[in-house]
Short mmCIF file of C-alpha atoms in Angstrom, two decimals:
data_model
loop_
_atom_site.label_atom_id
_atom_site.label_comp_id
_atom_site.label_asym_id
_atom_site.label_seq_id
_atom_site.Cartn_x
_atom_site.Cartn_y
_atom_site.Cartn_z
CA MET O 137 -69.62 -105.15 131.92
CA ALA O 138 -68.67 -105.95 135.51
CA THR O 139 -70.11 -108.95 137.25
CA LEU O 140 -70.59 -108.74 141.01
CA ARG O 141 -68.94 -111.73 142.75
CA SER O 142 -68.22 -112.89 146.19
CA MET O 143 -64.60 -113.05 147.45
CA GLU O 144 -64.85 -116.79 147.29
CA GLU O 145 -66.17 -116.93 143.72
CA ALA O 146 -63.51 -114.33 142.58
CA VAL O 147 -60.68 -116.26 144.16
CA GLY O 148 -61.96 -119.48 142.57
CA MET O 149 -61.54 -117.97 139.14
CA ILE O 150 -57.64 -117.97 139.68
CA ARG O 151 -55.99 -120.92 138.20
CA PRO O 152 -53.46 -123.15 140.05
CA VAL O 153 -51.00 -122.02 137.41
CA ASP O 154 -51.63 -118.34 136.86
CA GLN O 155 -50.11 -114.82 137.17
CA ILE O 156 -51.51 -111.97 139.34
CA GLY O 157 -50.46 -108.29 139.01
CA PHE O 158 -51.24 -105.25 141.22
CA GLY O 159 -49.90 -101.87 141.97
CA LEU O 160 -48.07 -100.39 145.06
CA GLY O 161 -49.27 -100.13 148.58
CA PRO O 162 -52.70 -98.62 148.68
CA ALA O 163 -53.49 -100.04 145.27
CA ILE O 164 -53.51 -103.62 146.65
CA PRO O 165 -57.02 -105.03 147.30
CA ASP O 166 -56.77 -106.32 150.75
CA GLY O 167 -59.83 -108.63 150.80
CA LEU O 168 -58.92 -110.38 147.59
CA MET O 169 -55.33 -110.91 148.73
CA THR O 170 -56.52 -112.12 152.06
CA ALA O 171 -58.90 -114.58 150.45
CA LEU O 172 -56.22 -116.07 148.11
CA GLY O 173 -54.58 -117.44 151.37
CA THR O 174 -57.56 -119.78 151.82
CA ARG O 175 -56.53 -121.97 148.98
CA ASP O 176 -53.78 -124.72 149.02
CA ASP O 177 -53.71 -126.01 145.57
CA TRP O 178 -51.29 -123.58 143.94
CA GLU O 179 -48.88 -125.13 141.63
CA ASP O 180 -47.19 -121.94 140.05
CA LEU O 181 -48.92 -118.74 141.05
CA GLN O 182 -46.62 -115.78 140.11
CA VAL O 183 -47.66 -112.62 141.78
CA GLY O 184 -46.16 -109.21 140.74
CA GLY O 185 -46.52 -105.91 142.73
CA ALA O 186 -44.92 -103.79 145.40
CA LEU O 187 -45.13 -102.78 149.22
CA CYS O 188 -47.81 -104.93 150.61
CA LEU O 189 -49.61 -103.23 153.57
CA ASN O 190 -50.57 -106.49 155.31
CA LEU O 191 -49.29 -110.05 155.82
CA TYR O 192 -50.93 -112.35 153.34
CA ASP O 193 -50.94 -116.05 153.91
CA VAL O 194 -50.99 -116.67 150.19
CA PHE O 195 -47.16 -116.05 150.01
CA THR O 196 -46.50 -118.79 152.61
CA LYS O 197 -48.01 -121.30 150.39
CA PRO O 198 -46.06 -123.82 148.30
CA GLY O 199 -46.17 -123.05 144.59
CA VAL O 200 -46.44 -119.26 145.15
CA SER O 201 -43.84 -116.73 144.31
CA TYR O 202 -43.78 -112.85 144.61
CA ARG O 203 -41.88 -110.57 142.38
CA CYS O 204 -41.61 -107.24 144.23
CA GLY O 205 -40.73 -103.85 143.06
CA PHE O 206 -40.46 -102.32 146.60
CA PHE O 207 -39.95 -103.92 149.95
CA GLY O 208 -41.71 -103.01 153.07
CA PRO O 209 -42.06 -104.69 156.54
CA ALA O 210 -44.15 -107.46 155.08
CA GLU O 211 -41.72 -108.33 152.36
CA ARG O 212 -38.71 -108.14 154.65
CA LEU O 213 -40.30 -110.56 157.08
CA HIS O 214 -41.42 -113.04 154.36
CA HIS O 215 -37.99 -112.81 152.68
CA SER O 216 -36.35 -113.54 155.97
CA MET O 217 -38.48 -116.60 156.35
CA GLY O 218 -37.01 -117.92 153.31
CA LEU O 219 -40.29 -117.62 151.27
CA ARG O 220 -40.17 -117.00 147.46
CA VAL O 221 -40.12 -113.06 147.81
CA GLU O 222 -37.55 -111.59 145.28
CA LEU O 223 -36.75 -107.96 144.54
CA VAL O 224 -37.24 -106.85 140.84
CA PRO O 225 -34.93 -103.76 140.73
CA GLY O 226 -36.49 -100.76 139.05
CA GLY O 227 -37.92 -97.45 139.88
CA PHE O 228 -41.34 -96.46 140.40
CA ARG O 229 -41.43 -94.98 136.94
CA GLN O 230 -40.30 -98.30 135.44
CA MET O 231 -43.24 -100.28 137.06
CA ALA O 232 -45.42 -99.74 134.09
CA PRO O 233 -43.21 -101.19 131.41
CA ILE O 234 -42.19 -104.00 133.85
CA MET O 235 -45.74 -104.96 134.44
CA ALA O 236 -46.48 -104.70 130.74
CA ARG O 237 -43.70 -107.18 130.03
CA PHE O 238 -44.92 -109.35 132.83
CA ALA O 239 -48.46 -109.12 131.37
CA PRO O 240 -50.17 -111.09 134.16
CA ARG O 241 -53.42 -112.86 133.16
CA VAL O 242 -55.19 -111.27 136.19
CA MET O 243 -54.79 -107.88 137.27
CA VAL O 244 -56.35 -106.72 140.58
CA ALA O 245 -56.96 -103.33 142.18
CA GLN O 246 -59.01 -101.65 144.95
CA ALA O 247 -61.22 -98.61 144.22
CA ALA O 248 -63.98 -96.38 145.66
CA PRO O 249 -67.55 -97.60 144.55
CA PRO O 250 -68.81 -96.52 141.08
CA ASP O 251 -70.22 -93.00 140.51
CA GLU O 252 -73.40 -92.19 138.81
CA GLY O 253 -71.54 -92.26 135.58
CA GLY O 254 -70.46 -95.93 135.89
CA ARG O 255 -66.77 -95.29 136.83
CA VAL O 256 -64.80 -96.37 139.92
CA SER O 257 -62.20 -94.09 141.29
CA LEU O 258 -58.71 -95.63 141.91
CA ALA O 259 -58.66 -93.63 145.16
CA LEU O 260 -55.25 -93.57 146.86
CA HIS O 261 -53.03 -94.85 144.11
CA LEU O 262 -52.74 -94.06 140.38
CA GLY O 263 -49.08 -94.95 140.07
CA GLY O 264 -48.07 -96.94 136.91
CA THR O 265 -50.65 -99.63 136.58
CA ARG O 266 -53.71 -98.01 135.23
CA ASP O 267 -52.87 -98.82 131.62
CA GLU O 268 -52.21 -102.49 132.48
CA LEU O 269 -55.61 -102.59 134.28
CA LEU O 270 -57.36 -101.30 131.26
CA ARG O 271 -55.55 -103.88 128.87
CA ALA O 272 -56.45 -106.63 131.09
CA GLY O 273 -60.04 -105.55 131.26
CA ARG O 274 -60.18 -105.25 127.43
CA ASP O 275 -58.48 -108.46 126.56
CA PRO O 276 -60.90 -111.50 126.42
CA ASP O 277 -58.03 -113.71 127.44
CA ARG O 278 -57.29 -111.74 130.63
CA VAL O 279 -59.28 -110.78 133.68
CA LEU O 280 -59.54 -107.49 135.73
CA MET O 281 -60.83 -107.81 139.22
CA VAL O 282 -61.66 -104.69 141.28
CA GLU O 283 -62.48 -104.56 145.04
CA VAL O 284 -64.71 -101.63 145.72
CA ASN O 285 -64.74 -100.22 149.24
CA PRO O 286 -66.97 -97.38 150.49
CA HIS O 287 -64.22 -96.21 152.90
CA LEU O 288 -61.98 -95.33 150.21
CA PRO O 289 -62.03 -91.70 148.84
CA ARG O 290 -62.99 -90.63 145.40
CA THR O 291 -59.93 -88.63 144.53
CA ALA O 292 -59.34 -86.16 141.69
CA SER O 293 -57.13 -85.97 138.60
CA LEU O 294 -56.78 -83.61 135.71
CA PRO O 295 -59.12 -84.73 132.97
CA PRO O 296 -59.15 -85.10 130.01
CA ILE O 297 -55.48 -85.52 129.69
CA TYR O 298 -55.23 -87.54 133.09
CA ASP O 299 -57.69 -89.85 134.49
CA ASN O 300 -57.65 -91.83 137.63
CA THR O 301 -61.01 -93.69 137.08
CA ILE O 302 -61.92 -97.04 135.34
CA PRO O 303 -65.29 -97.58 133.68
CA LEU O 304 -67.33 -100.49 134.84
CA ASP O 305 -67.56 -101.67 131.23
CA ASP O 306 -63.69 -102.50 131.39
CA ILE O 307 -64.06 -104.56 134.56
CA ASP O 308 -64.73 -108.21 134.46
CA VAL O 309 -65.22 -108.99 138.18
CA LEU O 310 -66.29 -106.59 141.02
CA VAL O 311 -66.10 -107.65 144.56
CA GLU O 312 -67.13 -105.68 147.69
CA SER O 313 -65.37 -104.92 150.88
CA ASP O 314 -66.09 -102.83 153.90
CA SER O 315 -62.76 -102.91 155.69
CA GLU O 316 -61.02 -99.74 156.88
CA PRO O 317 -58.07 -98.94 154.55
CA PHE O 318 -54.49 -99.23 155.98
CA ALA O 319 -53.63 -96.13 158.03
CA LEU O 320 -50.04 -95.06 158.42
CA VAL O 321 -49.58 -93.61 161.83
CA ASP O 322 -47.07 -90.78 162.36
CA PRO O 323 -43.64 -92.27 163.54
CA PRO O 324 -42.21 -91.03 166.89
CA SER O 325 -39.42 -88.49 166.65
CA ASP O 326 -36.63 -87.32 168.99
CA GLU O 327 -34.12 -84.44 169.25
CA VAL O 328 -31.92 -86.03 166.56
CA ASP O 329 -34.74 -85.85 163.93
CA ALA O 330 -35.51 -82.40 165.08
CA ALA O 331 -31.95 -81.31 164.47
CA ILE O 332 -31.86 -82.76 161.08
CA ALA O 333 -35.26 -81.21 160.28
CA GLY O 334 -33.98 -77.84 161.52
CA HIS O 335 -31.13 -78.01 158.89
CA ALA O 336 -33.50 -78.96 156.27
CA LEU O 337 -35.93 -76.06 156.94
CA SER O 338 -33.14 -73.61 156.20
CA TYR O 339 -33.47 -74.46 152.52
CA VAL O 340 -37.25 -73.74 152.36
CA ARG O 341 -38.30 -70.28 151.39
CA GLU O 342 -41.48 -68.36 150.66
CA GLY O 343 -43.24 -70.06 147.68
CA SER O 344 -41.00 -73.24 147.71
CA THR O 345 -42.32 -76.29 145.82
CA LEU O 346 -42.14 -79.23 148.23
CA GLN O 347 -41.53 -82.92 147.87
CA THR O 348 -41.48 -85.09 150.89
CA GLY O 349 -41.49 -88.81 151.72
CA ILE O 350 -42.21 -91.10 154.64
CA GLY O 351 -40.61 -90.61 158.10
CA ALA O 352 -40.19 -88.49 161.26
CA ILE O 353 -38.00 -85.84 159.54
CA PRO O 354 -40.37 -84.87 156.74
CA ASN O 355 -43.37 -84.90 159.26
CA ILE O 356 -41.34 -82.47 161.42
CA VAL O 357 -40.58 -80.25 158.46
CA ALA O 358 -44.27 -80.15 157.45
CA ALA O 359 -45.36 -79.33 161.02
CA GLU O 360 -42.83 -76.58 161.50
CA LEU O 361 -43.84 -75.00 158.01
CA ALA O 362 -47.45 -75.22 159.17
CA ARG O 363 -46.71 -73.28 162.26
CA GLY O 364 -44.10 -70.89 160.79
CA SER O 365 -44.43 -67.58 158.85
CA LEU O 366 -43.64 -68.90 155.28
CA SER O 367 -46.43 -69.64 152.89
CA GLY O 368 -47.43 -69.83 149.27
CA PHE O 369 -45.94 -73.32 149.04
CA GLY O 370 -46.57 -75.67 146.02
CA ILE O 371 -46.73 -79.45 146.28
CA HIS O 372 -45.22 -81.88 143.71
CA SER O 373 -44.69 -85.05 145.52
CA GLU O 374 -44.79 -88.82 144.62
CA MET O 375 -46.46 -89.46 147.86
CA PHE O 376 -49.03 -87.38 149.57
CA THR O 377 -48.67 -87.65 153.34
CA THR O 378 -50.48 -86.52 156.51
CA GLY O 379 -47.92 -83.62 156.90
CA LEU O 380 -48.81 -82.30 153.47
CA MET O 381 -52.54 -82.33 154.32
CA ARG O 382 -51.58 -80.32 157.52
CA LEU O 383 -49.86 -77.88 155.31
CA HIS O 384 -53.04 -77.42 153.29
CA GLN O 385 -55.24 -77.13 156.46
CA ALA O 386 -52.91 -74.34 157.73
CA GLY O 387 -53.47 -72.40 154.57
CA LYS O 388 -49.78 -72.49 153.59
CA VAL O 389 -50.45 -74.11 150.20
CA SER O 390 -51.39 -72.00 147.12
CA ASN O 391 -49.87 -73.82 144.27
CA ASP O 392 -49.83 -70.59 142.25
CA ALA O 393 -46.20 -70.25 141.25
CA LYS O 394 -44.94 -73.73 140.71
CA GLY O 395 -44.70 -73.35 136.93
CA MET O 396 -46.04 -76.89 136.42
CA PHE O 397 -49.59 -77.93 137.24
CA ASP O 398 -50.37 -74.64 138.95
CA GLY O 399 -53.44 -74.50 140.99
CA VAL O 400 -53.23 -78.18 142.52
CA SER O 401 -51.03 -80.21 144.58
CA VAL O 402 -49.70 -83.15 142.43
CA THR O 403 -49.12 -86.63 143.64
CA THR O 404 -49.43 -90.36 142.38
CA PHE O 405 -50.42 -92.05 145.70
CA ALA O 406 -51.29 -91.34 149.19
CA LEU O 407 -50.63 -92.86 152.65
CA GLY O 408 -51.35 -91.56 156.02
CA VAL O 409 -53.87 -91.39 158.82
CA ALA O 410 -57.61 -92.12 158.38
CA GLU O 411 -58.34 -88.38 158.42
CA LEU O 412 -56.18 -87.88 155.32
CA TYR O 413 -58.44 -90.30 153.44
CA ARG O 414 -61.51 -88.42 154.39
CA TRP O 415 -60.00 -85.08 153.51
CA LEU O 416 -59.01 -86.35 150.05
CA ASP O 417 -62.51 -87.53 149.23
CA GLY O 418 -63.73 -85.11 146.53
CA ASN O 419 -61.05 -82.71 147.15
CA GLU O 420 -59.96 -81.16 143.76
CA ASP O 421 -57.12 -79.40 145.44
CA VAL O 422 -54.99 -82.54 145.05
CA ALA O 423 -54.55 -84.22 141.57
CA PHE O 424 -53.50 -87.90 141.22
CA LEU O 425 -51.45 -88.21 138.05
CA PRO O 426 -49.47 -91.09 136.52
CA VAL O 427 -46.16 -91.77 138.16
CA GLU O 428 -44.44 -91.50 134.58
CA THR O 429 -45.53 -87.79 134.90
CA VAL O 430 -45.08 -87.00 138.55
CA ASN O 431 -41.61 -88.66 138.80
CA ASP O 432 -40.24 -87.49 135.39
CA PRO O 433 -37.03 -85.58 136.26
CA THR O 434 -37.58 -83.19 133.43
CA VAL O 435 -40.99 -82.40 134.81
CA ILE O 436 -39.72 -82.19 138.42
CA SER O 437 -37.04 -79.75 137.35
CA LYS O 438 -39.57 -77.23 136.03
CA ASN O 439 -41.12 -76.60 139.47
CA ALA O 440 -39.98 -73.38 140.87
CA ASN O 441 -37.79 -73.44 144.02
CA LEU O 442 -38.03 -77.07 144.35
CA VAL O 443 -37.05 -78.63 147.81
CA SER O 444 -36.91 -82.32 147.73
CA ILE O 445 -36.59 -84.22 151.24
CA ASN O 446 -35.46 -87.88 151.11
CA GLY O 447 -33.75 -90.27 153.43
CA ALA O 448 -30.80 -92.54 153.18
CA LEU O 449 -29.19 -95.52 155.09
CA SER O 450 -25.62 -94.36 154.29
CA VAL O 451 -23.48 -92.09 152.19
CA ASP O 452 -19.86 -92.48 151.32
CA LEU O 453 -17.31 -89.78 150.94
CA TYR O 454 -17.64 -89.62 147.24
CA GLY O 455 -21.41 -88.64 147.76
CA GLN O 456 -22.82 -91.99 146.65
CA VAL O 457 -26.07 -92.83 148.50
CA MET O 458 -27.23 -96.11 149.72
CA ALA O 459 -30.90 -95.74 150.36
CA ASP O 460 -32.78 -99.14 149.84
CA SER O 461 -30.18 -101.95 150.89
CA ILE O 462 -27.55 -102.22 153.51
CA ASP O 463 -25.14 -105.18 154.38
CA GLY O 464 -26.73 -107.18 151.71
CA ARG O 465 -30.22 -106.87 153.21
CA GLN O 466 -32.93 -105.40 151.17
CA ILE O 467 -34.87 -102.61 153.15
CA SER O 468 -37.02 -101.01 150.56
CA GLY O 469 -36.49 -100.24 146.98
CA VAL O 470 -35.60 -97.61 144.33
CA GLY O 471 -39.16 -96.05 144.24
CA GLY O 472 -38.92 -92.35 143.19
CA HIS O 473 -35.86 -91.49 145.14
CA GLU O 474 -33.36 -91.17 142.29
CA ASP O 475 -35.99 -89.34 140.19
CA PHE O 476 -36.38 -86.51 142.48
CA VAL O 477 -32.78 -86.30 143.35
CA ALA O 478 -31.90 -86.02 139.74
CA GLY O 479 -34.78 -83.57 138.80
CA ALA O 480 -33.74 -81.15 141.61
CA GLU O 481 -30.26 -81.06 140.43
CA LEU O 482 -31.31 -79.93 137.03
CA HIS O 483 -32.33 -76.41 138.15
CA VAL O 484 -30.22 -73.85 139.91
CA ASP O 485 -32.81 -72.75 142.49
CA ALA O 486 -33.68 -76.32 143.57
CA HIS O 487 -32.30 -78.35 146.38
CA SER O 488 -32.23 -82.23 146.86
CA LEU O 489 -31.82 -82.96 150.55
CA ILE O 490 -30.64 -86.52 151.55
CA CYS O 491 -31.32 -86.71 155.27
CA LEU O 492 -29.82 -89.34 157.58
CA ARG O 493 -28.72 -89.79 161.15
CA ALA O 494 -24.87 -89.63 161.67
CA THR O 495 -24.84 -92.93 163.32
CA ALA O 496 -26.44 -96.33 163.60
CA GLU O 497 -26.09 -99.22 166.04
CA ARG O 498 -25.00 -102.48 164.45
CA ASN O 499 -24.45 -105.63 166.58
CA GLY O 500 -24.22 -103.48 169.71
CA GLU O 501 -21.72 -101.04 168.15
CA VAL O 502 -22.09 -97.41 167.15
CA VAL O 503 -21.11 -96.96 163.66
CA SER O 504 -20.98 -94.01 161.24
CA ARG O 505 -23.53 -93.78 158.41
CA ILE O 506 -21.13 -91.38 156.63
CA VAL O 507 -18.50 -94.04 155.47
CA GLY O 508 -15.15 -93.83 153.77
CA THR O 509 -16.12 -96.05 150.87
CA SER O 510 -19.15 -98.15 150.19
CA PRO O 511 -18.69 -101.68 151.64
CA GLN O 512 -18.05 -104.39 149.08
CA GLY O 513 -21.51 -105.60 147.69
CA SER O 514 -23.24 -102.25 148.50
CA VAL O 515 -26.04 -101.32 146.11
CA ILE O 516 -25.91 -97.68 145.11
CA SER O 517 -29.37 -95.92 144.94
CA THR O 518 -27.98 -92.51 143.96
CA PRO O 519 -24.71 -91.85 141.98
CA ARG O 520 -22.39 -89.24 143.23
CA HIS O 521 -23.04 -86.86 140.36
CA HIS O 522 -26.62 -86.47 141.33
CA THR O 523 -26.36 -85.94 145.16
CA GLY O 524 -26.93 -82.37 146.08
CA VAL O 525 -27.19 -81.72 149.87
CA VAL O 526 -26.45 -84.30 152.49
CA ILE O 527 -27.87 -83.49 155.97
CA THR O 528 -27.11 -84.93 159.42
CA GLU O 529 -27.88 -83.63 162.91
CA TYR O 530 -24.41 -81.97 162.82
CA GLY O 531 -25.03 -79.97 159.60
CA ALA O 532 -25.36 -79.85 155.88
CA ALA O 533 -22.97 -80.71 153.21
CA GLU O 534 -23.57 -78.96 149.89
CA LEU O 535 -21.87 -81.12 147.35
CA THR O 536 -22.97 -79.79 143.92
CA GLY O 537 -20.04 -78.45 141.87
CA LEU O 538 -17.35 -79.60 144.30
CA THR O 539 -14.38 -81.79 143.68
CA VAL O 540 -14.17 -85.16 145.05
CA ARG O 541 -11.69 -84.00 147.62
CA GLU O 542 -13.85 -81.02 148.70
CA ARG O 543 -16.88 -83.38 149.02
CA ALA O 544 -15.03 -85.63 151.23
CA HIS O 545 -13.96 -82.77 153.61
CA LEU O 546 -17.58 -81.59 154.00
CA LEU O 547 -18.91 -84.96 154.57
CA VAL O 548 -16.46 -85.72 157.26
CA ASP O 549 -17.53 -82.39 158.96
CA ILE O 550 -21.20 -83.69 159.37
CA ALA O 551 -20.19 -87.10 160.76
CA HIS O 552 -20.38 -87.94 164.41
CA PRO O 553 -17.40 -85.99 166.05
CA ASP O 554 -16.00 -89.17 167.62
CA LEU O 555 -15.82 -91.00 164.31
CA ARG O 556 -14.41 -88.30 162.24
CA PRO O 557 -10.67 -89.22 162.75
CA ASP O 558 -11.20 -92.64 161.16
CA LEU O 559 -13.01 -91.02 158.23
CA ARG O 560 -10.28 -88.44 157.81
CA LYS O 561 -7.78 -91.36 157.56
CA ALA O 562 -10.12 -93.06 154.95
CA ARG O 563 -10.14 -89.83 153.04
CA GLU O 564 -6.40 -89.55 152.94
CA ARG O 565 -6.00 -93.16 151.79
CA SER O 566 -8.46 -92.67 148.93
CA ALA O 567 -6.77 -89.44 147.99
CA ALA O 568 -3.34 -91.07 147.71
CA PRO O 569 -2.73 -92.70 144.22
CA SER O 570 -2.09 -96.48 144.30
CA SER O 571 0.80 -98.09 142.43
CA GLY O 572 -1.69 -99.39 139.89
CA ALA O 573 -3.28 -96.02 139.34
CA LEU O 574 0.31 -94.55 138.99
CA ALA O 575 1.31 -97.22 136.55
CA MET O 576 -1.88 -96.57 134.45
CA THR O 577 -1.09 -92.88 134.46
CA CYS O 578 2.31 -93.56 133.11
CA LEU O 579 0.98 -95.91 130.42
CA MET O 580 -1.49 -93.34 129.32
CA ASN O 581 0.98 -90.55 129.25
CA SER O 582 3.35 -92.60 127.22
CA TRP O 583 0.59 -93.39 124.70
CA THR O 584 -0.37 -89.69 124.62
CA CYS O 585 3.28 -88.68 123.89
CA ARG O 586 3.58 -91.22 121.03
CA GLU O 587 0.21 -90.04 119.56
CA THR O 588 1.07 -86.36 119.91
CA SER O 589 4.46 -86.92 118.16
CA ARG O 590 2.81 -88.97 115.35
CA LEU O 591 0.08 -86.32 114.67
CA SER O 592 2.35 -83.35 114.81
CA SER O 593 4.81 -85.02 112.46
CA ALA O 594 2.08 -85.66 110.06
CA HIS O 595 1.27 -81.89 109.95
CA GLY O 596 4.79 -80.74 109.97
CA ILE O 597 4.89 -79.59 113.56
CA ARG O 598 7.65 -80.34 115.96
CA ILE O 599 6.44 -81.01 119.54
CA TRP O 600 9.05 -81.42 122.58
CA ASN O 601 8.48 -84.38 124.82
CA THR O 602 8.50 -82.45 128.05
CA TRP O 603 7.33 -85.54 129.98
CA ASN O 604 10.51 -87.50 129.05
CA ILE O 605 8.70 -90.72 128.96
CA PRO O 606 10.77 -93.76 127.52
CA SER O 607 9.45 -94.95 124.25
CA ASN O 608 8.91 -98.52 125.72
CA SER O 609 5.76 -97.95 127.72
CA TRP O 610 5.69 -101.39 129.28
CA ALA O 611 9.15 -100.91 130.61
CA SER O 612 8.31 -97.45 131.97
CA VAL O 613 5.24 -98.77 133.75
CA GLY O 614 7.11 -101.62 135.42
CA THR O 615 9.88 -99.43 136.56
CA LEU O 616 7.73 -96.79 138.08
CA ALA O 617 5.46 -99.29 139.78
CA ALA O 618 8.58 -100.88 141.23
CA ARG O 619 9.87 -97.64 142.44
CA LYS O 620 6.33 -96.88 144.04
CA ARG O 621 6.56 -100.26 145.77
CA SER O 622 10.05 -99.58 147.26
CA THR O 623 9.22 -96.16 148.85
#
């Protein structure tokens, strides 16, 4: 049974050598994490989680390390300061098995206060940590601490299959907080964002199922849809945002034709303005489900007329997407980006939209975010075979089913006009076979000729060697490679 403790008492239960685990963003108990920073006796405190929404002094202390699954502004700052903040690569769906392998002795979470049935609501985050919270609470050698806050909403799920509550009987330590939850204000937008959003809106139709992420472009899309004539939308989105609330408030969401979880908007965590949290309180129109369900590409693909809207940092002419790291600097993480891109491409009436500005400013120079090839050391977030539609302010490039050459042509056409000539040169260089590639082709052709002759002879069939490749494959490779170099 849960024991009510003060913040100081709860933090005093953490050992100088210990492990603490928590979920992503709005799952993090702000009061407990702040209180951890009052101690200076850490010897080896390992913390595992993702996307801190505040700057916590505990990470500046000697003897403390943070294994993070998704960087935000706080992680980027701490990492730039040389603190022991390191990325653990993995998608949001992988957070549950990663946390289970880490198996921290202490699990922490924040929740809405218990109801009359003695259960706390995990409020704004279900994600991939509930099972680990329960395991910690039920293991006599581990500890589950929950920070309850009356300003957090009691959100809904889909019982009995899905549950976003925890019984008090499984909680070891309960602490109380009265702070306002982190509010994510709407980012400013400009005419470039509006142009990109305009291209994205052309893919939305009556009854589309929507998935949106953070940023000015998804917010503009939601606002325009709320004002427009289309309706009957469904929502299946890893993150529930202020913009998706506005769609509900405008009467544009029905969730009656998705084909999966009809009748409710589906999400696994929420971030937005304070009004969103009040709106979610007791609202059964929105169901919080585990991330392993919400972000499962096979589940995503079953939603009718899905339009998935995500951002990127850069895209190369092959269609490879860099969305979480640039120039060796970690910006965010994998999250659910790849899951929704892959899921959308499994259904003929679905569209995955990768939205980005055509240019960025780097060291005072305007550079293209559509690049010829990914720079050395780049981390690919989405492989080329999953990328569907890439959108900039100059248009949309629909890549599904196109050849490598066709993709490159379309991607050059949505780059900044002043930077297209260099991209066309890069496209032509990548299309021309290198001497090494030509040599390998000759080697393979020679091997294929010999194998074809051997197999045909074994079956009494005579095959003419129309390639006329010399039998000495290494000699032919050297000769042709030399010819290539001399031309």
